[in-house]
Coordinates of N, CA and C in Angstrom, one line a residue:
M235 N 7.1 -37.9 -14.7 CA 5.9 -37.1 -14.9 C 6.4 -35.6 -15.0
A236 N 5.8 -35.0 -15.9 CA 6.2 -33.6 -16.2 C 5.5 -32.6 -15.2
K237 N 6.2 -31.6 -14.9 CA 5.6 -30.6 -13.9 C 4.6 -29.8 -14.7
Y238 N 3.6 -29.4 -13.9 CA 2.5 -28.6 -14.5 C 3.0 -27.2 -14.6
K239 N 2.9 -26.6 -15.8 CA 3.3 -25.2 -16.0 C 2.0 -24.4 -16.0
K240 N 2.1 -23.3 -15.3 CA 1.0 -22.3 -15.2 C 1.0 -21.5 -16.5
P241 N -0.2 -21.2 -16.9 CA -0.3 -20.3 -18.1 C 0.4 -18.9 -17.8
T242 N 0.8 -18.3 -18.8 CA 1.5 -17.0 -18.7 C 0.7 -16.0 -18.0
Y243 N -0.6 -15.9 -18.4 CA -1.5 -14.8 -17.9 C -1.7 -15.0 -16.4
I244 N -1.7 -16.2 -15.9 CA -1.8 -16.5 -14.4 C -0.6 -16.0 -13.7
I245 N 0.6 -16.3 -14.3 CA 1.8 -15.9 -13.7 C 1.9 -14.3 -13.6
I246 N 1.5 -13.7 -14.7 CA 1.4 -12.2 -14.7 C 0.5 -11.7 -13.7
Q247 N -0.7 -12.3 -13.6 CA -1.7 -11.8 -12.6 C -1.2 -12.0 -11.2
E248 N -0.6 -13.1 -10.9 CA 0.0 -13.3 -9.5 C 1.1 -12.3 -9.2
A249 N 1.9 -12.0 -10.2 CA 3.0 -11.0 -10.0 C 2.4 -9.6 -9.8
M250 N 1.3 -9.3 -10.6 CA 0.7 -8.0 -10.4 C 0.0 -7.9 -9.0
A251 N -0.6 -9.0 -8.6 CA -1.3 -9.0 -7.3 C -0.2 -8.9 -6.2
E252 N 0.9 -9.5 -6.3 CA 2.0 -9.4 -5.3 C 2.5 -8.0 -5.3
R253 N 2.7 -7.4 -6.4 CA 3.2 -6.0 -6.5 C 2.2 -5.0 -5.9
I254 N 0.9 -5.3 -6.2 CA -0.2 -4.4 -5.6 C -0.2 -4.5 -4.1
R255 N 0.0 -5.7 -3.5 CA 0.0 -5.9 -2.1 C 1.2 -5.2 -1.5
F256 N 2.4 -5.3 -2.2 CA 3.6 -4.6 -1.7 C 3.4 -3.1 -1.7
L257 N 2.8 -2.6 -2.8 CA 2.6 -1.1 -2.9 C 1.6 -0.6 -1.8
E258 N 0.5 -1.4 -1.6 CA -0.4 -1.1 -0.5 C 0.2 -1.0 0.8
D259 N 1.0 -2.0 1.1 CA 1.8 -2.0 2.4 C 2.7 -0.8 2.5
E260 N 3.4 -0.5 1.5 CA 4.3 0.7 1.4 C 3.4 1.9 1.7
L261 N 2.3 2.1 0.9 CA 1.5 3.3 1.0 C 0.9 3.4 2.5
Y262 N 0.4 2.3 3.0 CA -0.1 2.4 4.4 C 1.0 2.7 5.4
G263 N 2.1 2.2 5.2 CA 3.3 2.5 6.1 C 3.6 3.9 6.1
R264 N 3.7 4.5 4.9 CA 4.0 5.9 4.8 C 2.9 6.8 5.3
A265 N 1.7 6.4 5.0 CA 0.5 7.1 5.5 C 0.5 7.2 7.0
Y266 N 0.8 6.0 7.7 CA 0.8 6.0 9.1 C 1.9 6.9 9.7
K267 N 3.1 6.9 9.0 CA 4.1 7.7 9.5 C 3.7 9.2 9.4
D268 N 3.1 9.6 8.2 CA 2.7 10.9 8.0 C 1.6 11.3 9.1
I269 N 0.7 10.4 9.4 CA -0.4 10.6 10.3 C 0.3 10.8 11.7
E270 N 1.3 10.0 12.1 CA 1.9 10.2 13.4 C 2.6 11.5 13.5
K271 N 3.3 11.9 12.4 CA 4.0 13.3 12.4 C 2.9 14.4 12.6
L272 N 1.8 14.3 11.9 CA 0.8 15.3 12.0 C 0.2 15.3 13.4
E273 N 0.0 14.2 14.0 CA -0.5 14.1 15.4 C 0.4 14.8 16.3
V274 N 1.7 14.6 16.2 CA 2.7 15.2 17.0 C 2.7 16.7 16.8
Q275 N 2.6 17.1 15.6 CA 2.5 18.6 15.2 C 1.2 19.2 15.8
N276 N 0.1 18.5 15.7 CA -1.1 19.0 16.2 C -1.1 19.1 17.7
D277 N -0.5 18.2 18.4 CA -0.4 18.2 19.8 C 0.5 19.4 20.2
F278 N 1.6 19.7 19.5 CA 2.4 20.8 19.8 C 1.7 22.1 19.6
L279 N 0.9 22.2 18.5 CA 0.2 23.5 18.2 C -1.0 23.7 19.2
R280 N -1.6 22.6 19.6 CA -2.7 22.6 20.6 C -2.1 23.2 21.9
G281 N -0.9 22.7 22.3 CA -0.3 23.2 23.5 C 0.0 24.7 23.4
L282 N 0.5 25.1 22.2 CA 0.8 26.6 22.0 C -0.5 27.4 22.1
C283 N -1.6 26.9 21.5 CA -2.9 27.5 21.5 C -3.4 27.7 23.0
N284 N -3.2 26.6 23.7 CA -3.7 26.6 25.1 C -2.9 27.6 25.9
N285 N -1.6 27.7 25.7 CA -0.7 28.7 26.4 C -1.2 30.1 26.1
Q286 N -1.4 30.3 24.8 CA -1.9 31.7 24.4 C -3.2 32.0 25.0
L287 N -4.1 31.0 25.1 CA -5.4 31.3 25.7 C -5.3 31.6 27.2
E288 N -4.4 30.9 27.9 CA -4.1 31.2 29.3 C -3.6 32.6 29.5
I289 N -2.7 33.0 28.6 CA -2.1 34.3 28.7 C -3.2 35.4 28.5
I290 N -4.0 35.2 27.5 CA -5.1 36.1 27.2 C -6.1 36.2 28.3
M291 N -6.4 35.0 28.8 CA -7.4 35.0 29.9 C -6.8 35.7 31.2
D292 N -5.6 35.5 31.5 CA -4.9 36.2 32.6 C -4.9 37.7 32.4
Y293 N -4.6 38.1 31.2 CA -4.6 39.5 30.9 C -6.0 40.1 31.1
E294 N -7.0 39.4 30.5 CA -8.4 39.9 30.6 C -8.9 40.0 32.1
W295 N -8.5 38.9 32.8 CA -8.9 38.9 34.3 C -8.3 40.1 35.0
K296 N -7.0 40.4 34.7 CA -6.4 41.5 35.4 C -7.0 42.8 35.0
Q297 N -7.4 42.9 33.7 CA -8.1 44.1 33.3 C -9.4 44.3 34.0
M298 N -10.2 43.2 34.1 CA -11.4 43.2 34.8 C -11.3 43.6 36.3
Q299 N -10.2 43.1 36.9 CA -10.0 43.5 38.3 C -9.6 44.9 38.5
E300 N -8.8 45.4 37.6 CA -8.4 46.8 37.6 C -9.6 47.7 37.4
Q301 N -10.4 47.3 36.4 CA -11.6 48.1 36.1 C -12.6 48.1 37.3
A302 N -12.7 47.0 38.0 CA -13.6 46.9 39.2 C -13.0 47.8 40.3
A303 N -11.7 47.7 40.5 CA -11.1 48.5 41.5 C -11.2 50.0 41.2
F304 N -11.1 50.4 40.0 CA -11.2 51.8 39.6 C -12.6 52.3 39.8
I305 N -13.6 51.4 39.5 CA -15.0 51.9 39.7 C -15.3 52.0 41.2
K306 N -14.8 51.1 42.0 CA -15.0 51.2 43.4 C -14.4 52.4 44.0
A307 N -13.1 52.7 43.6 CA -12.4 53.8 44.1 C -13.1 55.1 43.7
N308 N -13.6 55.1 42.4 CA -14.2 56.3 41.9 C -15.5 56.6 42.6
T309 N -16.3 55.6 43.0 CA -17.6 55.9 43.7 C -17.3 56.4 45.1
R310 N -16.3 55.9 45.7 CA -15.9 56.3 47.0 C -15.5 57.8 47.0
R311 N -14.8 58.2 46.0 CA -14.4 59.6 45.9 C -15.6 60.5 45.8
W312 N -16.5 60.1 44.9 CA -17.7 61.0 44.7 C -18.6 61.0 46.0
R313 N -18.7 60.0 46.7 CA -19.5 60.0 47.9 C -18.9 61.0 48.9
V314 N -17.6 61.0 49.0 CA -16.9 61.9 50.0 C -17.2 63.3 49.6
R315 N -17.1 63.6 48.3 CA -17.2 65.0 47.8 C -18.7 65.5 48.0
C316 N -19.6 64.6 47.7 CA -21.0 65.0 47.8 C -21.6 65.1 49.2
S317 N -21.0 64.4 50.1 CA -21.5 64.5 51.5 C -21.2 65.7 52.2

């Protein structure tokens, strides 16, 4: 009994489908690697941003305390002079 031969166009379509599956897997693999790199970079930058925000908030808090202390000291001085 002779083996059944597939028509050429079916062989070509199967080869193309296999190639497409391979390329999709490659593309998804690279995309996931890129996404993981970007997530690591985003986490690093988010940490830097949080550090900068903490530094700015500390600076502003100190400025507010100094301003409040200056206002308190200033009113005390004027009360003494006016009395």
